[in-house]
Short mmCIF file of C-alpha atoms and ligand atoms in Angstrom, two decimals:
data_model
loop_
_atom_site.label_atom_id
_atom_site.label_comp_id
_atom_site.label_asym_id
_atom_site.label_seq_id
_atom_site.Cartn_x
_atom_site.Cartn_y
_atom_site.Cartn_z
CA MET A 1 -18.89 10.77 -24.99
CA SER A 2 -17.62 7.45 -23.65
CA GLY A 3 -16.07 7.04 -20.21
CA SER A 4 -14.59 10.07 -18.46
CA ALA A 5 -13.74 13.45 -19.92
CA LEU A 6 -10.06 12.53 -19.89
CA TYR A 7 -8.02 11.39 -22.87
CA GLU A 8 -8.04 7.60 -22.95
CA THR A 9 -4.21 7.53 -23.14
CA PHE A 10 -3.73 5.92 -19.72
CA ALA A 11 -4.94 2.44 -18.73
CA ARG A 12 -5.49 3.38 -15.12
CA VAL A 13 -5.73 0.95 -12.22
CA PRO A 14 -9.04 1.46 -10.37
CA LEU A 15 -7.41 2.76 -7.18
CA THR A 16 -7.74 6.27 -5.78
CA PHE A 17 -5.17 7.39 -3.26
CA ASP A 18 -6.16 10.05 -0.82
CA ARG A 19 -2.93 10.59 1.10
CA GLY A 20 0.60 9.34 1.55
CA GLU A 21 2.90 8.80 4.51
CA GLY A 22 6.51 7.95 3.71
CA ALA A 23 6.54 4.67 1.79
CA TRP A 24 2.77 4.22 2.20
CA LEU A 25 -0.20 5.27 0.09
CA ILE A 26 -3.67 5.23 1.60
CA THR A 27 -6.78 4.88 -0.58
CA ASP A 28 -10.03 6.80 -0.23
CA LYS A 29 -11.37 3.62 1.43
CA GLY A 30 -8.55 3.54 3.98
CA ASP A 31 -6.54 0.64 2.48
CA ARG A 32 -2.77 0.97 2.96
CA TYR A 33 -0.43 0.09 0.09
CA LEU A 34 3.33 -0.22 0.36
CA ASP A 35 4.59 2.03 -2.41
CA PHE A 36 7.55 0.48 -4.25
CA ALA A 37 6.61 2.42 -7.39
CA ALA A 38 7.14 5.88 -5.88
CA GLY A 39 5.35 7.59 -8.76
CA ILE A 40 7.88 5.95 -11.13
CA ALA A 41 10.97 6.99 -9.16
CA VAL A 42 9.59 10.49 -8.59
CA ASN A 43 8.74 10.43 -4.87
CA SER A 44 12.42 10.00 -4.01
CA LEU A 45 11.84 10.88 -0.35
CA GLY A 46 8.44 9.21 -0.05
CA HIS A 47 5.15 10.95 0.55
CA GLY A 48 4.69 13.94 2.83
CA HIS A 49 8.35 14.27 3.80
CA PRO A 50 8.28 17.01 6.49
CA HIS A 51 11.30 18.88 5.08
CA LEU A 52 9.75 19.03 1.58
CA VAL A 53 6.31 20.01 2.89
CA GLU A 54 7.92 22.79 4.91
CA ALA A 55 9.97 24.03 1.93
CA LEU A 56 6.98 24.05 -0.42
CA THR A 57 4.47 25.64 1.95
CA THR A 58 6.90 28.32 3.11
CA GLN A 59 7.65 29.23 -0.50
CA ALA A 60 3.94 29.06 -1.43
CA ALA A 61 3.19 31.77 1.11
CA LYS A 62 5.92 34.03 -0.32
CA LEU A 63 6.06 33.81 -4.11
CA TRP A 64 5.04 31.29 -6.79
CA HIS A 65 6.13 32.59 -10.15
CA VAL A 66 7.95 35.55 -11.63
CA SER A 67 9.26 34.10 -14.96
CA ASN A 68 12.84 33.99 -16.08
CA LEU A 69 12.72 37.71 -16.86
CA TYR A 70 14.05 38.25 -13.33
CA GLU A 71 16.62 36.87 -10.93
CA ILE A 72 15.49 33.79 -8.98
CA PRO A 73 18.02 33.33 -6.14
CA ASP A 74 16.95 29.77 -5.30
CA GLN A 75 17.43 28.82 -8.95
CA THR A 76 21.01 30.06 -8.90
CA ARG A 77 21.54 28.31 -5.57
CA LEU A 78 20.20 24.96 -6.80
CA ALA A 79 22.25 25.22 -10.00
CA THR A 80 25.38 25.95 -7.98
CA ARG A 81 24.74 22.99 -5.70
CA LEU A 82 24.14 20.65 -8.65
CA THR A 83 27.34 21.78 -10.35
CA GLU A 84 29.35 21.45 -7.13
CA ALA A 85 28.08 17.89 -6.76
CA SER A 86 28.72 16.87 -10.39
CA PHE A 87 30.80 17.22 -13.56
CA ALA A 88 28.72 20.20 -14.69
CA ASP A 89 29.36 23.95 -14.81
CA LYS A 90 25.96 25.10 -16.06
CA VAL A 91 22.30 24.19 -15.52
CA PHE A 92 19.03 24.88 -17.37
CA PHE A 93 15.84 24.10 -15.43
CA THR A 94 12.76 22.55 -17.04
CA ASN A 95 9.42 21.12 -15.89
CA SER A 96 9.88 17.55 -17.05
CA GLY A 97 12.30 14.89 -18.16
CA ALA A 98 11.47 15.19 -21.85
CA GLU A 99 12.14 18.92 -21.76
CA ALA A 100 15.48 18.31 -20.05
CA LEU A 101 16.35 15.91 -22.90
CA GLU A 102 15.19 18.42 -25.51
CA CYS A 103 17.53 20.95 -23.92
CA ALA A 104 20.43 18.47 -23.95
CA ILE A 105 19.86 17.56 -27.61
CA LYS A 106 19.55 21.23 -28.61
CA THR A 107 22.67 22.11 -26.61
CA ALA A 108 24.67 19.41 -28.41
CA ARG A 109 23.52 20.66 -31.82
CA ARG A 110 24.34 24.28 -30.93
CA TYR A 111 27.80 23.25 -29.72
CA HIS A 112 28.70 21.98 -33.17
CA TYR A 113 26.92 24.88 -34.84
CA VAL A 114 29.01 27.51 -33.04
CA ASN A 115 32.10 25.38 -33.75
CA GLY A 116 31.42 25.91 -37.45
CA HIS A 117 29.79 22.50 -38.01
CA PRO A 118 26.06 23.03 -38.50
CA GLU A 119 25.99 19.73 -40.41
CA ARG A 120 26.70 17.86 -37.19
CA TYR A 121 23.25 17.43 -35.70
CA ARG A 122 22.65 13.68 -35.44
CA THR A 123 22.46 11.78 -32.14
CA ILE A 124 23.12 8.07 -31.67
CA THR A 125 20.82 6.28 -29.20
CA PHE A 126 20.24 2.70 -28.00
CA GLU A 127 17.41 0.22 -28.44
CA GLY A 128 15.09 -0.06 -25.46
CA ALA A 129 15.77 3.58 -24.58
CA PHE A 130 13.11 5.88 -23.24
CA HIS A 131 13.69 9.62 -23.38
CA GLY A 132 10.17 11.07 -23.18
CA ARG A 133 7.09 11.71 -25.31
CA THR A 134 7.78 14.91 -27.24
CA LEU A 135 8.23 14.55 -31.00
CA ALA A 136 12.03 14.71 -30.71
CA THR A 137 12.29 12.43 -27.69
CA ILE A 138 10.11 9.69 -29.23
CA ALA A 139 12.45 9.85 -32.22
CA ALA A 140 15.41 9.56 -29.82
CA GLY A 141 13.81 6.63 -27.99
CA GLY A 142 13.13 5.01 -31.33
CA GLN A 143 10.30 2.76 -30.11
CA GLN A 144 7.83 2.05 -32.87
CA LYS A 145 4.86 1.88 -30.49
CA TYR A 146 5.45 5.50 -29.45
CA LEU A 147 6.20 6.78 -32.97
CA GLU A 148 3.24 5.23 -34.79
CA GLY A 149 0.70 7.63 -36.22
CA TYR A 150 2.64 10.80 -35.54
CA GLY A 151 3.87 11.46 -39.05
CA PRO A 152 7.49 11.52 -40.15
CA LYS A 153 9.90 10.75 -37.33
CA VAL A 154 11.89 13.84 -36.31
CA ASP A 155 15.17 13.66 -38.22
CA GLY A 156 18.53 13.37 -36.51
CA PHE A 157 18.44 10.14 -34.52
CA ASP A 158 20.21 6.87 -35.31
CA GLN A 159 19.80 3.78 -33.18
CA VAL A 160 21.99 0.78 -32.37
CA PRO A 161 21.23 -2.35 -30.30
CA PHE A 162 21.50 -2.07 -26.52
CA ASP A 163 25.12 -2.11 -25.33
CA ASP A 164 26.51 -2.55 -28.86
CA ILE A 165 29.37 -0.06 -28.69
CA ASP A 166 30.98 -1.40 -31.90
CA ALA A 167 27.75 -0.69 -33.78
CA ALA A 168 27.70 2.81 -32.29
CA GLU A 169 31.22 3.45 -33.54
CA LYS A 170 30.32 2.22 -37.03
CA LEU A 171 27.34 4.56 -37.14
CA ILE A 172 29.42 7.71 -36.47
CA THR A 173 29.52 9.94 -39.53
CA ALA A 174 30.54 13.53 -40.32
CA GLU A 175 26.99 14.47 -39.25
CA THR A 176 27.09 12.93 -35.78
CA ALA A 177 26.87 15.37 -32.89
CA ALA A 178 26.31 13.25 -29.81
CA ILE A 179 25.67 9.89 -28.19
CA LEU A 180 22.73 9.71 -25.81
CA VAL A 181 22.24 6.91 -23.30
CA GLU A 182 20.63 5.99 -19.98
CA PRO A 183 23.36 4.52 -17.72
CA VAL A 184 20.54 2.31 -16.40
CA GLN A 185 17.51 1.87 -18.65
CA GLY A 186 14.30 2.31 -16.68
CA GLU A 187 11.31 1.72 -18.99
CA GLY A 188 13.53 -0.62 -21.03
CA GLY A 189 13.58 -3.09 -18.12
CA ILE A 190 16.21 -2.00 -15.54
CA ARG A 191 19.08 -2.74 -17.88
CA SER A 192 22.42 -1.36 -16.68
CA LEU A 193 25.02 -0.43 -19.24
CA PRO A 194 28.22 -2.19 -18.12
CA VAL A 195 30.91 0.09 -16.66
CA GLN A 196 33.25 -0.95 -19.49
CA SER A 197 30.70 0.17 -22.10
CA LEU A 198 30.21 3.55 -20.44
CA LYS A 199 33.98 4.02 -20.44
CA ARG A 200 34.16 3.05 -24.12
CA LEU A 201 31.43 5.53 -25.00
CA ARG A 202 33.43 8.26 -23.27
CA GLN A 203 36.51 7.30 -25.32
CA LEU A 204 34.51 7.24 -28.55
CA CYS A 205 33.10 10.69 -27.88
CA ASP A 206 36.55 12.08 -27.08
CA LYS A 207 38.02 10.54 -30.22
CA HIS A 208 35.34 11.87 -32.57
CA ASP A 209 34.59 15.19 -30.79
CA LEU A 210 31.06 14.04 -29.94
CA LEU A 211 29.17 15.12 -26.86
CA LEU A 212 28.23 12.35 -24.46
CA ILE A 213 24.73 12.85 -23.08
CA PHE A 214 23.44 10.85 -20.13
CA ASP A 215 19.75 10.51 -19.43
CA GLU A 216 19.61 10.18 -15.66
CA VAL A 217 15.97 11.21 -15.42
CA GLN A 218 15.14 7.91 -13.69
CA CYS A 219 18.49 6.61 -12.39
CA GLY A 220 19.81 9.91 -11.00
CA ILE A 221 19.44 11.68 -7.61
CA GLY A 222 20.55 8.83 -5.39
CA ARG A 223 18.47 6.07 -7.00
CA THR A 224 21.47 3.77 -7.53
CA GLY A 225 23.16 4.69 -4.24
CA LYS A 226 25.36 7.37 -5.82
CA LEU A 227 24.05 10.86 -6.54
CA PHE A 228 24.33 9.99 -10.25
CA ALA A 229 24.43 6.47 -11.70
CA HIS A 230 27.41 7.21 -13.98
CA GLU A 231 29.59 7.79 -10.92
CA TRP A 232 29.83 3.99 -10.62
CA ALA A 233 31.79 4.02 -13.90
CA ALA A 234 34.07 6.87 -12.81
CA ILE A 235 33.54 8.79 -16.04
CA THR A 236 31.57 11.95 -16.75
CA PRO A 237 29.31 13.07 -19.59
CA ASP A 238 29.28 16.47 -21.30
CA LEU A 239 25.54 16.85 -20.84
CA MET A 240 23.00 15.21 -18.57
CA ALA A 241 19.23 15.32 -18.20
CA ILE A 242 17.67 14.82 -14.78
CA ALA A 243 14.07 15.13 -13.55
CA LYS A 244 11.85 12.70 -11.58
CA GLY A 245 13.72 12.32 -8.24
CA ILE A 246 15.06 15.89 -8.01
CA GLY A 247 11.53 17.24 -7.53
CA GLY A 248 10.50 14.63 -4.96
CA GLY A 249 7.00 14.80 -6.49
CA PHE A 250 7.02 18.42 -7.62
CA PRO A 251 7.34 18.57 -11.43
CA MET A 252 10.80 19.71 -12.43
CA GLY A 253 13.81 18.73 -14.49
CA ALA A 254 17.20 20.07 -15.45
CA CYS A 255 19.83 19.86 -18.14
CA LEU A 256 23.40 19.92 -16.78
CA ALA A 257 26.34 20.83 -18.99
CA THR A 258 30.03 21.56 -18.95
CA ASP A 259 30.99 25.14 -19.88
CA GLU A 260 32.40 23.83 -23.15
CA ALA A 261 29.27 21.86 -24.12
CA ALA A 262 27.01 24.81 -23.26
CA LYS A 263 29.00 27.39 -25.21
CA GLY A 264 26.38 27.69 -27.95
CA MET A 265 23.58 28.43 -25.50
CA THR A 266 23.68 32.21 -25.72
CA PRO A 267 20.92 34.69 -24.81
CA GLY A 268 17.66 33.99 -26.63
CA VAL A 269 18.49 30.61 -28.18
CA HIS A 270 16.41 28.60 -25.70
CA GLY A 271 13.80 29.36 -23.05
CA THR A 272 10.99 28.26 -20.77
CA THR A 273 8.11 29.97 -19.00
CA PHE A 274 7.73 27.72 -15.98
CA GLY A 275 11.17 26.09 -15.72
CA GLY A 276 13.07 27.06 -12.58
CA ASN A 277 10.06 28.63 -10.86
CA PRO A 278 10.39 29.46 -7.13
CA LEU A 279 8.15 26.58 -5.96
CA ALA A 280 10.12 23.94 -7.86
CA MET A 281 13.43 25.46 -6.77
CA ALA A 282 12.43 25.45 -3.10
CA VAL A 283 11.57 21.75 -3.32
CA GLY A 284 14.65 20.85 -5.40
CA ASN A 285 16.92 22.48 -2.83
CA ALA A 286 15.10 20.66 -0.03
CA VAL A 287 15.54 17.29 -1.81
CA LEU A 288 19.27 17.96 -2.08
CA ASP A 289 19.44 18.90 1.63
CA VAL A 290 18.35 15.34 2.41
CA VAL A 291 20.08 13.36 -0.34
CA LEU A 292 23.44 15.11 0.13
CA ALA A 293 23.38 14.83 3.94
CA ASP A 294 26.25 12.78 5.42
CA GLY A 295 25.63 9.07 5.18
CA PHE A 296 22.34 9.21 3.22
CA LEU A 297 23.64 7.62 0.02
CA GLU A 298 25.67 5.04 1.94
CA ASP A 299 22.46 4.07 3.69
CA VAL A 300 20.69 3.72 0.33
CA GLN A 301 23.47 1.32 -0.73
CA ARG A 302 23.13 -0.68 2.46
CA LYS A 303 19.34 -0.95 2.16
CA ALA A 304 19.64 -1.83 -1.52
CA LEU A 305 21.86 -4.80 -0.68
CA LEU A 306 19.36 -5.97 1.92
CA MET A 307 16.58 -5.77 -0.63
CA LYS A 308 18.51 -7.39 -3.45
CA GLN A 309 19.53 -10.34 -1.28
CA GLY A 310 15.94 -10.80 -0.13
CA LEU A 311 14.69 -10.69 -3.71
CA ALA A 312 17.30 -13.20 -4.83
CA ALA A 313 16.02 -15.61 -2.17
CA VAL A 314 12.44 -15.23 -3.49
CA ALA A 315 13.65 -15.81 -7.06
CA ASP A 316 15.52 -18.95 -5.91
CA GLU A 317 12.36 -20.24 -4.25
CA PHE A 318 9.99 -19.49 -7.15
CA PRO A 319 12.03 -19.64 -10.39
CA GLU A 320 8.83 -20.43 -12.32
CA ILE A 321 7.60 -16.90 -11.45
CA ILE A 322 10.82 -14.85 -11.06
CA GLU A 323 13.76 -15.72 -13.26
CA GLY A 324 16.28 -13.33 -11.74
CA ILE A 325 17.03 -9.96 -10.13
CA ARG A 326 18.69 -7.04 -11.86
CA GLY A 327 19.57 -3.42 -11.22
CA THR A 328 21.59 -1.34 -8.78
CA GLY A 329 20.68 0.52 -5.64
CA LEU A 330 16.96 0.99 -5.10
CA MET A 331 16.37 0.65 -8.84
CA LEU A 332 15.73 -3.08 -8.95
CA GLY A 333 14.00 -5.31 -11.46
CA LEU A 334 12.35 -8.70 -11.22
CA LYS A 335 13.00 -10.46 -14.51
CA CYS A 336 9.78 -12.47 -14.66
CA ALA A 337 9.23 -16.00 -15.90
CA ALA A 338 5.47 -15.45 -15.75
CA PRO A 339 3.97 -12.48 -17.66
CA ASN A 340 5.00 -9.30 -15.81
CA GLY A 341 1.49 -7.85 -16.01
CA LYS A 342 0.18 -10.81 -14.02
CA VAL A 343 3.01 -10.54 -11.49
CA ASN A 344 2.17 -6.87 -11.06
CA ILE A 345 -1.48 -7.71 -10.33
CA ALA A 346 -0.43 -10.43 -7.85
CA LEU A 347 1.77 -7.86 -6.08
CA ARG A 348 -1.06 -5.37 -5.98
CA ASP A 349 -3.31 -8.06 -4.48
CA GLN A 350 -0.73 -8.14 -1.65
CA LYS A 351 -1.07 -4.33 -1.44
CA LEU A 352 2.38 -3.70 -2.85
CA LEU A 353 2.77 -1.21 -5.70
CA ALA A 354 5.38 -1.79 -8.42
CA VAL A 355 5.79 -0.76 -12.08
CA PRO A 356 5.97 -3.04 -15.12
CA ALA A 357 8.80 -2.32 -17.59
CA GLY A 358 10.05 -3.66 -20.91
CA ASP A 359 11.76 -7.06 -21.27
CA ASN A 360 9.11 -8.71 -19.04
CA VAL A 361 10.45 -6.96 -15.94
CA ILE A 362 8.77 -5.57 -12.82
CA ARG A 363 10.45 -2.43 -11.50
CA LEU A 364 10.84 -1.93 -7.77
CA LEU A 365 11.60 1.70 -6.99
CA PRO A 366 10.89 2.31 -3.30
CA PRO A 367 11.41 5.77 -1.85
CA LEU A 368 15.08 6.24 -0.91
CA THR A 369 13.85 6.81 2.64
CA VAL A 370 12.29 3.32 2.89
CA THR A 371 13.11 1.67 6.24
CA ASP A 372 14.63 -1.77 6.81
CA ALA A 373 11.32 -2.91 8.31
CA GLU A 374 9.44 -1.73 5.21
CA ILE A 375 11.88 -3.59 2.97
CA GLN A 376 11.25 -6.78 4.98
CA ASP A 377 7.52 -6.15 4.81
CA GLY A 378 7.76 -5.65 1.04
CA LEU A 379 9.82 -8.82 0.60
CA GLY A 380 7.14 -10.73 2.50
CA ARG A 381 4.47 -9.41 0.13
CA ILE A 382 6.56 -10.22 -2.95
CA ARG A 383 7.11 -13.76 -1.65
CA ALA A 384 3.39 -14.16 -0.94
CA ALA A 385 2.53 -12.98 -4.47
CA ALA A 386 5.04 -15.40 -6.00
CA GLN A 387 3.69 -18.25 -3.86
CA THR A 388 0.08 -17.55 -4.86
CA MET A 389 1.06 -17.50 -8.54
CA SER A 390 3.13 -20.64 -8.16
CA GLU A 391 0.23 -22.51 -6.53
CA ALA A 392 -2.17 -21.37 -9.26
CA LEU A 393 0.32 -22.58 -11.86
CA ALA A 394 0.60 -26.01 -10.16
CA ALA A 395 -3.20 -26.31 -9.88
CA ALA A 396 -3.60 -25.58 -13.60
CA LYS A 397 -1.31 -28.47 -14.55
C1 PLP B 1 10.49 9.40 -17.31
C2 PLP B 1 11.67 9.48 -18.19
C3 PLP B 1 11.79 10.48 -19.17
C4 PLP B 1 10.68 11.45 -19.48
O1 PLP B 1 10.35 12.25 -18.40
P1 PLP B 1 8.96 13.07 -18.43
O2 PLP B 1 9.01 13.87 -17.18
O3 PLP B 1 7.86 12.06 -18.46
O4 PLP B 1 8.98 13.90 -19.65
C5 PLP B 1 12.96 10.54 -19.90
N1 PLP B 1 13.96 9.66 -19.69
C6 PLP B 1 13.88 8.69 -18.77
C7 PLP B 1 15.02 7.77 -18.56
C8 PLP B 1 12.73 8.56 -17.99
O5 PLP B 1 12.64 7.58 -17.09
#
């Protein structure tokens, strides 16, 4: 056996974190890193948030798991709160983003099935999308690197170029059931779908009786400064997958639906063993307590502006390293001029954690609870990394 006993699927950075405090991660050697990766937008309230720790430990002492054979009051409560805060009427809880997407895709197919159109099962998606790693969600994402070697691609997904709404309309056939899109692509490189395009997708779906599915697994739960990213476009989907931020670090996801879209989801047609378990529900409710508190999202917007302006100044100073800034809220991207992998290493050398994404972008996803002082600290580290790279570039000439 070579290396560790783990699958070799992850190219891990040789860092071991022992504990976390808010926006900080501390290694086993005591080094402090400013965490602008937040577990890929998962630790929405940072590490060790007292309200989440309290919710989880209190629940842990009471009850962990009963299965969905029985009533779970906190599940009903969290579903009610999510529906009251969104377009949705119904919620199905899962353990991950991919499972939330699977539920959304299945719900869309069942909708047409119970409407007497079992032939309508295809979903249109966009290039650069990421919807998860199950067989269906790699087919939905359509990225060759994730599909290779896994046999025939799961049928039922058609893809058009990013933001090409005309191409999407042309691809609609009598077999189309839904259009699936991330309002802001995460893995794809922090690419926001313009408000106009989101509105056009809504119109297309209305015109052709398609269900509009949003994947807000990464951009949802306050990340863009609204509870859900699509709120910026003032339109609503029929179905939406969320995960990452809603658990604040505890694995959970959910599929949200209107009553109409969910009408095919009758007893027995879908299920989960772990989804909606009491531990996850306690944490999910605690995350909402914080994110929905008066002024929280406005403060995210304010901090996001501070950060974006600071980043723009760094990009202006070092255009040979950072070409531009993109994204909304605390979901920001550095479009790199240098290779993004190298920028990421330079940032890590400054003890700042970020996440590379597609399109040669570095993602900055600080906890939503990041302070102004931490943003300034982070900007200083990003500037220092850019300066170091810039000097190395000049020396090599
Ligand atoms: C992370 C992510 C997923 C997949 O979530 P998992 O929990 O890894 O299954 C799906 N869609 C988007 C937009 C994501 O960022």
